[in-house]
mmCIF file of C-alpha atoms in Angstrom:
data_model
loop_
_atom_site.group_PDB
_atom_site.id
_atom_site.type_symbol
_atom_site.label_atom_id
_atom_site.label_comp_id
_atom_site.label_asym_id
_atom_site.label_seq_id
_atom_site.Cartn_x
_atom_site.Cartn_y
_atom_site.Cartn_z
ATOM 1 C CA MET A 20 150.235 157.839 74.581
ATOM 2 C CA ALA A 21 153.724 158.008 76.068
ATOM 3 C CA VAL A 22 154.410 155.966 79.162
ATOM 4 C CA THR A 23 155.859 157.972 82.031
ATOM 5 C CA LEU A 24 158.741 156.740 84.142
ATOM 6 C CA GLU A 25 156.429 156.453 87.131
ATOM 7 C CA GLN A 26 153.965 154.295 85.177
ATOM 8 C CA ALA A 27 156.793 152.075 83.951
ATOM 9 C CA ARG A 28 158.038 151.620 87.501
ATOM 10 C CA ARG A 29 154.555 150.747 88.692
ATOM 11 C CA VAL A 30 154.111 148.146 85.944
ATOM 12 C CA GLY A 31 157.545 146.724 86.636
ATOM 13 C CA TYR A 32 156.839 146.477 90.364
ATOM 14 C CA THR A 33 153.492 144.750 89.710
ATOM 15 C CA CYS A 34 155.132 142.220 87.368
ATOM 16 C CA LEU A 35 157.963 141.529 89.816
ATOM 17 C CA LYS A 36 155.516 141.099 92.691
ATOM 18 C CA ALA A 37 153.369 138.746 90.597
ATOM 19 C CA LEU A 38 156.432 136.690 89.638
ATOM 20 C CA LEU A 39 157.589 136.401 93.249
ATOM 21 C CA ARG A 40 154.084 135.476 94.435
ATOM 22 C CA PHE A 41 153.824 132.810 91.739
ATOM 23 C CA ALA A 42 157.208 131.368 92.700
ATOM 24 C CA PHE A 43 156.173 131.279 96.360
ATOM 25 C CA MET A 44 152.867 129.584 95.469
ATOM 26 C CA VAL A 45 154.657 126.912 93.429
ATOM 27 C CA VAL A 46 157.117 126.161 96.234
ATOM 28 C CA ASN A 47 154.283 126.270 98.778
ATOM 29 C CA ASN A 48 152.380 123.623 96.808
ATOM 30 C CA LEU A 49 155.481 121.499 96.290
ATOM 31 C CA VAL A 50 156.076 121.206 100.029
ATOM 32 C CA ALA A 51 152.559 121.386 101.497
ATOM 33 C CA ILE A 52 150.618 118.977 99.289
ATOM 34 C CA PRO A 53 153.179 116.123 99.285
ATOM 35 C CA SER A 54 153.561 116.580 103.060
ATOM 36 C CA TYR A 55 149.788 116.214 103.502
ATOM 37 C CA VAL A 56 149.818 113.014 101.448
ATOM 38 C CA LEU A 57 152.872 111.567 103.206
ATOM 39 C CA TYR A 58 151.525 112.304 106.697
ATOM 40 C CA LEU A 59 148.323 110.431 105.841
ATOM 41 C CA ILE A 60 150.247 107.511 104.347
ATOM 42 C CA MET A 61 152.202 107.222 107.582
ATOM 43 C CA LEU A 62 148.927 107.324 109.546
ATOM 44 C CA GLN A 63 147.252 104.450 107.677
ATOM 45 C CA PRO A 64 147.640 102.087 110.681
ATOM 46 C CA LEU A 65 145.678 104.631 112.752
ATOM 47 C CA ARG A 66 142.966 104.624 110.080
ATOM 48 C CA ILE A 67 142.531 100.891 110.664
ATOM 49 C CA LEU A 68 142.682 101.067 114.456
ATOM 50 C CA ASP A 69 140.803 104.332 115.050
ATOM 51 C CA SER A 70 139.135 105.735 111.945
ATOM 52 C CA LYS A 71 137.563 108.655 113.815
ATOM 53 C CA SER A 72 140.937 109.947 115.022
ATOM 54 C CA PHE A 73 142.462 109.491 111.571
ATOM 55 C CA TRP A 74 139.809 111.639 109.875
ATOM 56 C CA TYR A 75 140.067 114.203 112.657
ATOM 57 C CA ILE A 76 143.788 114.625 111.921
ATOM 58 C CA GLU A 77 143.130 114.640 108.175
ATOM 59 C CA GLY A 78 140.549 117.390 108.692
ATOM 60 C CA VAL A 79 143.034 119.546 110.612
ATOM 61 C CA LEU A 80 145.638 119.140 107.858
ATOM 62 C CA PHE A 81 142.976 119.914 105.238
ATOM 63 C CA LYS A 82 142.006 123.118 107.051
ATOM 64 C CA TRP A 83 145.654 124.184 107.171
ATOM 65 C CA LEU A 84 146.007 123.629 103.420
ATOM 66 C CA LEU A 85 142.929 125.759 102.765
ATOM 67 C CA ALA A 86 144.333 128.409 105.106
ATOM 68 C CA MET A 87 147.466 128.535 102.932
ATOM 69 C CA VAL A 88 145.294 129.232 99.883
ATOM 70 C CA ALA A 89 143.411 131.878 101.883
ATOM 71 C CA SER A 90 146.717 133.497 102.871
ATOM 72 C CA TRP A 91 147.655 134.156 99.236
ATOM 73 C CA GLY A 92 144.593 136.401 98.899
ATOM 74 C CA TRP A 93 144.698 137.784 102.437
ATOM 75 C CA TRP A 94 148.269 139.068 102.058
ATOM 76 C CA ALA A 95 147.352 140.616 98.685
ATOM 77 C CA GLY A 96 144.596 142.635 100.359
ATOM 78 C CA TYR A 97 141.657 140.543 99.110
ATOM 79 C CA THR A 98 139.537 140.616 102.244
ATOM 80 C CA VAL A 99 135.920 139.700 103.028
ATOM 81 C CA VAL A 100 133.016 141.525 104.648
ATOM 82 C CA GLU A 101 130.076 139.369 105.756
ATOM 83 C CA TRP A 102 126.375 140.246 105.936
ATOM 84 C CA GLY A 103 123.124 138.634 107.018
ATOM 85 C CA ASP A 104 122.807 135.717 109.425
ATOM 86 C CA ASP A 105 125.746 134.685 111.577
ATOM 87 C CA VAL A 106 126.580 131.167 110.418
ATOM 88 C CA LYS A 107 128.818 130.559 113.434
ATOM 89 C CA ALA A 108 125.579 129.852 115.316
ATOM 90 C CA VAL A 109 125.092 126.652 113.285
ATOM 91 C CA SER A 110 128.732 125.707 112.721
ATOM 92 C CA GLU A 111 128.417 122.498 114.750
ATOM 93 C CA ASP A 112 125.255 121.341 112.948
ATOM 94 C CA GLU A 113 124.948 119.695 109.545
ATOM 95 C CA ALA A 114 124.231 122.198 106.774
ATOM 96 C CA MET A 115 124.045 122.467 102.998
ATOM 97 C CA VAL A 116 125.592 125.645 101.577
ATOM 98 C CA LEU A 117 124.160 126.993 98.296
ATOM 99 C CA VAL A 118 126.468 129.495 96.570
ATOM 100 C CA ASN A 119 126.207 131.593 93.397
ATOM 101 C CA HIS A 120 129.087 131.026 90.990
ATOM 102 C CA GLN A 121 130.883 133.781 89.062
ATOM 103 C CA ALA A 122 134.543 132.749 88.814
ATOM 104 C CA THR A 123 137.211 130.401 90.152
ATOM 105 C CA GLY A 124 137.909 132.908 92.928
ATOM 106 C CA ASP A 125 134.571 132.041 94.549
ATOM 107 C CA VAL A 126 136.105 128.868 95.963
ATOM 108 C CA CYS A 127 139.101 130.786 97.308
ATOM 109 C CA THR A 128 136.758 133.338 98.903
ATOM 110 C CA LEU A 129 134.897 130.555 100.700
ATOM 111 C CA MET A 130 138.179 128.964 101.795
ATOM 112 C CA MET A 131 138.998 132.300 103.408
ATOM 113 C CA CYS A 132 135.722 133.366 105.006
ATOM 114 C CA LEU A 133 134.952 129.929 106.485
ATOM 115 C CA GLN A 134 138.324 129.685 108.260
ATOM 116 C CA ASP A 135 136.998 131.367 111.407
ATOM 117 C CA LYS A 136 133.788 129.301 111.575
ATOM 118 C CA GLY A 137 134.879 126.723 114.128
ATOM 119 C CA THR A 138 135.260 123.172 112.846
ATOM 120 C CA VAL A 139 133.463 123.862 109.566
ATOM 121 C CA VAL A 140 136.432 123.768 107.179
ATOM 122 C CA ARG A 141 137.915 120.507 108.406
ATOM 123 C CA GLN A 142 134.498 118.796 108.393
ATOM 124 C CA MET A 143 133.129 120.067 105.096
ATOM 125 C CA MET A 144 132.637 118.347 101.759
ATOM 126 C CA TRP A 145 132.810 120.189 98.433
ATOM 127 C CA LEU A 146 130.929 119.452 95.221
ATOM 128 C CA MET A 147 132.953 120.791 92.301
ATOM 129 C CA ASP A 148 133.399 120.366 88.574
ATOM 130 C CA HIS A 149 135.349 117.242 87.631
ATOM 131 C CA ILE A 150 138.048 119.352 85.943
ATOM 132 C CA PHE A 151 139.341 120.341 89.407
ATOM 133 C CA LYS A 152 140.339 116.716 89.922
ATOM 134 C CA TYR A 153 143.249 117.368 87.559
ATOM 135 C CA THR A 154 144.545 120.494 89.299
ATOM 136 C CA ASN A 155 147.336 120.611 91.867
ATOM 137 C CA PHE A 156 144.733 120.389 94.640
ATOM 138 C CA GLY A 157 142.950 117.407 93.099
ATOM 139 C CA ILE A 158 144.811 114.755 95.103
ATOM 140 C CA VAL A 159 143.943 116.572 98.344
ATOM 141 C CA SER A 160 140.243 116.735 97.476
ATOM 142 C CA LEU A 161 140.212 113.087 96.453
ATOM 143 C CA ILE A 162 141.699 112.017 99.792
ATOM 144 C CA HIS A 163 139.431 114.353 101.756
ATOM 145 C CA GLY A 164 136.378 112.862 100.052
ATOM 146 C CA ASP A 165 135.070 115.750 97.955
ATOM 147 C CA PHE A 166 132.851 114.885 95.000
ATOM 148 C CA PHE A 167 133.747 115.803 91.426
ATOM 149 C CA ILE A 168 130.650 116.129 89.278
ATOM 150 C CA ARG A 169 130.664 115.946 85.491
ATOM 151 C CA GLN A 170 128.372 118.468 83.822
ATOM 152 C CA GLY A 171 126.157 117.829 80.781
ATOM 153 C CA ARG A 172 122.879 116.110 80.030
ATOM 154 C CA THR A 173 124.527 112.889 78.921
ATOM 155 C CA HIS A 174 126.179 112.454 82.323
ATOM 156 C CA ARG A 175 123.483 113.932 84.581
ATOM 157 C CA ASP A 176 121.560 110.825 85.676
ATOM 158 C CA GLN A 177 124.695 108.742 86.204
ATOM 159 C CA GLN A 178 126.366 111.542 88.196
ATOM 160 C CA LEU A 179 123.405 111.848 90.545
ATOM 161 C CA VAL A 180 123.522 108.112 91.269
ATOM 162 C CA LEU A 181 127.254 108.379 91.924
ATOM 163 C CA LEU A 182 126.675 111.387 94.204
ATOM 164 C CA LYS A 183 124.129 109.463 96.263
ATOM 165 C CA ASP A 184 126.519 106.520 96.630
ATOM 166 C CA HIS A 185 129.363 108.877 97.525
ATOM 167 C CA LEU A 186 127.357 110.599 100.272
ATOM 168 C CA GLU A 187 126.223 107.294 101.758
ATOM 169 C CA LYS A 188 129.770 105.955 101.769
ATOM 170 C CA TYR A 189 131.808 108.958 102.924
ATOM 171 C CA TYR A 190 129.721 111.765 104.439
ATOM 172 C CA ARG A 191 128.914 110.315 107.854
ATOM 173 C CA SER A 192 131.783 107.827 108.033
ATOM 174 C CA ARG A 193 134.210 110.773 107.872
ATOM 175 C CA ASN A 194 132.111 112.941 110.194
ATOM 176 C CA ARG A 195 131.322 115.620 107.619
ATOM 177 C CA LYS A 196 129.065 118.485 108.734
ATOM 178 C CA TRP A 197 128.769 121.007 105.876
ATOM 179 C CA ILE A 198 128.415 120.311 102.160
ATOM 180 C CA VAL A 199 129.065 123.123 99.666
ATOM 181 C CA LEU A 200 127.651 123.223 96.142
ATOM 182 C CA PHE A 201 127.098 125.684 93.300
ATOM 183 C CA PRO A 202 123.592 124.880 91.984
ATOM 184 C CA GLU A 203 123.958 127.033 88.852
ATOM 185 C CA GLY A 204 126.197 124.317 87.413
ATOM 186 C CA GLY A 205 128.825 126.667 85.983
ATOM 187 C CA PHE A 206 130.136 130.205 85.857
ATOM 188 C CA LEU A 207 127.674 133.080 85.385
ATOM 189 C CA ARG A 208 129.271 134.304 82.160
ATOM 190 C CA LYS A 209 128.964 130.853 80.581
ATOM 191 C CA ARG A 210 125.413 130.023 81.644
ATOM 192 C CA ARG A 211 123.633 133.398 81.670
ATOM 193 C CA GLU A 212 122.468 133.427 78.043
ATOM 194 C CA THR A 213 121.153 129.858 78.176
ATOM 195 C CA SER A 214 119.448 130.508 81.511
ATOM 196 C CA GLN A 215 117.755 133.660 80.235
ATOM 197 C CA ALA A 216 116.487 131.819 77.148
ATOM 198 C CA PHE A 217 115.083 129.054 79.373
ATOM 199 C CA ALA A 218 113.454 131.643 81.644
ATOM 200 C CA LYS A 219 111.805 133.401 78.714
ATOM 201 C CA LYS A 220 110.491 130.120 77.327
ATOM 202 C CA ASN A 221 109.038 129.058 80.690
ATOM 203 C CA ASN A 222 107.732 132.458 81.823
ATOM 204 C CA LEU A 223 110.291 132.764 84.621
ATOM 205 C CA PRO A 224 111.998 135.946 85.882
ATOM 206 C CA PHE A 225 114.774 137.475 83.770
ATOM 207 C CA LEU A 226 118.001 137.270 85.796
ATOM 208 C CA LYS A 227 121.230 139.168 85.083
ATOM 209 C CA HIS A 228 123.429 138.604 88.132
ATOM 210 C CA VAL A 229 122.700 134.894 88.670
ATOM 211 C CA THR A 230 121.290 132.039 86.603
ATOM 212 C CA LEU A 231 118.443 129.653 87.309
ATOM 213 C CA PRO A 232 119.768 126.779 89.456
ATOM 214 C CA ARG A 233 119.644 123.094 88.647
ATOM 215 C CA LEU A 234 117.727 120.775 90.941
ATOM 216 C CA GLY A 235 119.555 117.434 90.706
ATOM 217 C CA ALA A 236 122.404 117.626 93.218
ATOM 218 C CA THR A 237 120.354 119.608 95.749
ATOM 219 C CA GLN A 238 117.571 117.029 95.663
ATOM 220 C CA VAL A 239 119.972 114.105 96.059
ATOM 221 C CA ILE A 240 121.669 115.756 99.049
ATOM 222 C CA LEU A 241 118.368 116.449 100.782
ATOM 223 C CA LYS A 242 117.033 112.947 100.155
ATOM 224 C CA THR A 243 120.245 111.314 101.344
ATOM 225 C CA LEU A 244 121.233 113.443 104.331
ATOM 226 C CA VAL A 245 117.993 114.776 105.818
ATOM 227 C CA ALA A 246 116.292 112.735 108.529
ATOM 228 C CA PRO A 247 112.936 111.634 107.001
ATOM 229 C CA GLN A 248 110.795 113.048 109.805
ATOM 230 C CA GLU A 249 112.298 116.545 109.384
ATOM 231 C CA ASN A 250 111.990 117.207 105.680
ATOM 232 C CA GLY A 251 108.779 118.950 104.699
ATOM 233 C CA THR A 252 107.396 119.445 108.215
ATOM 234 C CA PRO A 253 106.324 122.832 109.587
ATOM 235 C CA SER A 254 108.977 125.061 111.090
ATOM 236 C CA GLY A 255 109.111 126.726 114.448
ATOM 237 C CA GLY A 256 111.444 129.046 116.320
ATOM 238 C CA ASP A 257 114.327 131.238 115.296
ATOM 239 C CA THR A 258 116.158 130.088 112.152
ATOM 240 C CA VAL A 259 119.593 130.681 113.626
ATOM 241 C CA ARG A 260 118.896 129.089 117.010
ATOM 242 C CA LYS A 261 120.419 125.642 117.421
ATOM 243 C CA GLU A 262 117.815 122.941 117.595
ATOM 244 C CA SER A 263 118.028 119.468 119.039
ATOM 245 C CA LYS A 264 121.037 117.317 118.298
ATOM 246 C CA SER A 265 119.048 114.955 116.098
ATOM 247 C CA LYS A 266 120.952 113.308 113.286
ATOM 248 C CA GLY A 267 120.650 114.596 109.752
ATOM 249 C CA LEU A 268 121.016 117.782 107.784
ATOM 250 C CA GLN A 269 119.443 120.632 109.773
ATOM 251 C CA TRP A 270 120.120 123.830 107.820
ATOM 252 C CA VAL A 271 120.362 125.268 104.342
ATOM 253 C CA ILE A 272 122.701 128.274 104.175
ATOM 254 C CA ASP A 273 121.950 130.452 101.153
ATOM 255 C CA THR A 274 125.254 132.218 100.409
ATOM 256 C CA THR A 275 125.604 135.125 97.986
ATOM 257 C CA ILE A 276 129.029 136.386 96.890
ATOM 258 C CA ALA A 277 129.278 139.936 95.520
ATOM 259 C CA TYR A 278 132.320 141.636 94.021
ATOM 260 C CA PRO A 279 132.659 145.428 93.696
ATOM 261 C CA LYS A 280 131.530 146.603 90.225
ATOM 262 C CA ALA A 281 130.506 143.006 89.465
ATOM 263 C CA GLU A 282 134.156 142.184 88.662
ATOM 264 C CA PRO A 283 134.852 138.724 90.108
ATOM 265 C CA ILE A 284 138.286 137.581 91.220
ATOM 266 C CA ASP A 285 139.664 134.560 89.394
ATOM 267 C CA ILE A 286 142.296 132.139 90.615
ATOM 268 C CA GLN A 287 145.026 133.831 88.550
ATOM 269 C CA THR A 288 144.382 137.135 90.309
ATOM 270 C CA TRP A 289 144.304 135.360 93.678
ATOM 271 C CA ILE A 290 147.721 133.824 93.014
ATOM 272 C CA LEU A 291 149.493 136.700 91.257
ATOM 273 C CA GLY A 292 147.910 139.546 93.234
ATOM 274 C CA TYR A 293 148.053 142.083 90.400
ATOM 275 C CA ARG A 294 144.660 143.621 91.213
ATOM 276 C CA GLN A 295 144.457 146.388 93.785
ATOM 277 C CA PRO A 296 143.233 145.333 97.273
ATOM 278 C CA THR A 297 139.575 144.347 96.992
ATOM 279 C CA VAL A 298 136.819 143.690 99.516
ATOM 280 C CA THR A 299 134.532 140.804 98.557
ATOM 281 C CA HIS A 300 131.096 140.800 100.199
ATOM 282 C CA VAL A 301 129.400 137.576 101.327
ATOM 283 C CA HIS A 302 125.752 137.445 102.432
ATOM 284 C CA TYR A 303 124.275 134.526 104.405
ATOM 285 C CA ARG A 304 120.669 133.532 104.980
ATOM 286 C CA ILE A 305 119.903 130.448 107.064
ATOM 287 C CA PHE A 306 116.836 128.255 106.526
ATOM 288 C CA PRO A 307 115.788 125.291 108.703
ATOM 289 C CA VAL A 308 115.821 122.241 106.464
ATOM 290 C CA LYS A 309 112.323 121.340 107.669
ATOM 291 C CA ASP A 310 111.101 124.450 105.802
ATOM 292 C CA VAL A 311 112.476 123.083 102.536
ATOM 293 C CA PRO A 312 109.865 121.119 100.532
ATOM 294 C CA ALA A 313 110.633 117.546 99.546
ATOM 295 C CA GLU A 314 108.543 117.170 96.390
ATOM 296 C CA PRO A 315 110.514 117.903 93.175
ATOM 297 C CA GLU A 316 108.169 120.590 91.814
ATOM 298 C CA ALA A 317 107.893 122.415 95.139
ATOM 299 C CA LEU A 318 111.653 122.087 95.719
ATOM 300 C CA THR A 319 112.333 123.513 92.248
ATOM 301 C CA ASN A 320 110.134 126.535 93.004
ATOM 302 C CA TRP A 321 111.810 126.973 96.400
ATOM 303 C CA LEU A 322 115.269 126.840 94.836
ATOM 304 C CA TYR A 323 114.276 129.255 92.065
ATOM 305 C CA GLN A 324 112.996 131.651 94.708
ATOM 306 C CA ARG A 325 116.358 131.604 96.476
ATOM 307 C CA PHE A 326 118.131 132.679 93.296
ATOM 308 C CA ILE A 327 115.522 135.311 92.522
ATOM 309 C CA GLU A 328 116.289 136.694 95.984
ATOM 310 C CA LYS A 329 119.989 136.541 95.156
ATOM 311 C CA GLU A 330 119.273 138.620 92.056
ATOM 312 C CA ASP A 331 117.546 141.254 94.206
ATOM 313 C CA LEU A 332 120.406 141.204 96.738
ATOM 314 C CA LEU A 333 123.038 141.667 94.052
ATOM 315 C CA THR A 334 121.067 144.370 92.252
ATOM 316 C CA HIS A 335 120.827 146.321 95.508
ATOM 317 C CA PHE A 336 124.535 145.754 96.201
ATOM 318 C CA TYR A 337 125.673 146.952 92.775
ATOM 319 C CA GLU A 338 123.506 150.047 93.085
ATOM 320 C CA THR A 339 124.418 150.998 96.670
ATOM 321 C CA GLY A 340 127.609 149.150 97.590
ATOM 322 C CA ALA A 341 125.857 147.319 100.433
ATOM 323 C CA PHE A 342 123.351 144.528 100.914
ATOM 324 C CA PRO A 343 119.824 145.525 101.998
ATOM 325 C CA PRO A 344 118.744 145.165 105.636
ATOM 326 C CA PRO A 345 116.824 142.027 106.662
ATOM 327 C CA GLN A 346 113.058 142.185 106.444
ATOM 328 C CA GLY A 347 111.620 144.174 109.341
ATOM 329 C CA GLN A 348 114.899 145.983 110.054
ATOM 330 C CA THR A 349 116.043 149.427 108.976
ATOM 331 C CA LYS A 350 119.796 148.870 108.831
ATOM 332 C CA ALA A 351 122.031 146.113 107.518
ATOM 333 C CA ILE A 352 125.001 145.260 109.720
ATOM 334 C CA SER A 353 128.240 144.058 108.168
ATOM 335 C CA ARG A 354 131.075 142.124 109.828
ATOM 336 C CA GLU A 355 134.707 142.173 108.754
ATOM 337 C CA MET A 356 136.160 138.698 108.925
ATOM 338 C CA THR A 357 139.772 138.525 110.053
ATOM 339 C CA LEU A 358 142.628 136.074 109.875
ATOM 340 C CA SER A 359 145.612 136.016 112.214
ATOM 341 C CA ASN A 360 148.813 136.768 110.320
ATOM 342 C CA LEU A 361 150.753 134.993 113.064
ATOM 343 C CA TRP A 362 148.632 131.865 112.601
ATOM 344 C CA LEU A 363 149.071 131.976 108.813
ATOM 345 C CA VAL A 364 152.846 132.379 109.161
ATOM 346 C CA ALA A 365 152.918 129.464 111.627
ATOM 347 C CA ILE A 366 151.050 127.205 109.187
ATOM 348 C CA GLN A 367 153.277 128.203 106.276
ATOM 349 C CA SER A 368 156.361 127.611 108.422
ATOM 350 C CA LEU A 369 155.091 124.170 109.419
ATOM 351 C CA ALA A 370 154.582 123.319 105.743
ATOM 352 C CA PHE A 371 158.151 124.256 104.839
ATOM 353 C CA LEU A 372 159.558 122.482 107.906
ATOM 354 C CA SER A 373 157.574 119.386 106.960
ATOM 355 C CA GLY A 374 158.903 119.559 103.420
ATOM 356 C CA GLY A 375 162.453 119.779 104.759
ATOM 357 C CA MET A 376 161.828 116.885 107.140
ATOM 358 C CA TRP A 377 160.513 114.600 104.378
ATOM 359 C CA TYR A 378 163.404 115.555 102.108
ATOM 360 C CA CYS A 379 165.969 114.703 104.807
ATOM 361 C CA LEU A 380 164.166 111.447 105.587
ATOM 362 C CA PHE A 381 164.166 110.313 101.978
ATOM 363 C CA GLN A 382 167.797 111.340 101.572
ATOM 364 C CA TYR A 383 168.685 109.253 104.623
ATOM 365 C CA LEU A 384 166.737 106.230 103.345
ATOM 366 C CA TYR A 385 168.331 106.567 99.936
ATOM 367 C CA HIS A 386 171.844 106.517 101.401
ATOM 368 C CA CYS A 387 170.946 103.578 103.651
ATOM 369 C CA LEU A 388 169.626 101.526 100.763
ATOM 370 C CA PHE A 389 172.111 102.467 98.090
#
């Protein structure tokens, strides 16, 4: 089939745009990430004198870095529509966020849609595959205190011990509030066949849009972060109403990400922007942690049930283009999340100004010394 002039122009424009976006992303990383590290090096005396203030400043810088990542998708037209419970109502409480995992773009989507949730982004901890430690963002996550988990049976027991130690050492000392994990333990396309075989062998539901979750990390988080008197006790009241300010994890936020036509966005698309503008849909359901069972078998069944519900949500979404209404209601209400372009430009400008400042400073020191 012959390529028309118009088609050639369109392809050329897409390639040029992708190249320019990639160049901007590289420069953005080269100024923003070193600036983050250098600011925190300079603030080490404050860490000794006033640790709380140090981690507050680190959290603000961390949120700005995540906003830069969000801006790459936002300006490409990759926006988010939210459904279900309003998680802003529990943004100041401690919560565990359970997310289905389809592609690398899931993390970018969360970086975007959590930006307008108060202090959540600067006070959150991520659990991610250890391979991310070796990416450009690895040094940032290491400083922030995220946990890199190594997958595989041979590492599982050791990793859970390390996770427990990590939470005890860093979670409360750095005033973390939300912890985000992907209980499926890998991307859908990689784990689906194995999960379906396991389900068939153990007489469990056949799932196509999610896989059966793994218990380990979820159980460790609950055991470590939930106040003992709360876990496993009867619930009461509205699930999205703030309860008392008692210490400990108070909520589990079941988060389901859905992409139109079940075509997830990967990190390459997020950076290069070659896909047409796309609306990603994110559904939230909030559970009081006291409704979550503590015993391993009961917790496994509870966690399986959440992902069976995710399967139903995604099936409905792929058939209708919308999530179903909550139980007892006739209509589902969606909310378009927004980001301020002015705010994003201000953050990007600050990153480049910081990069220029550090460059001038090091040039000055070099000339003074040599």
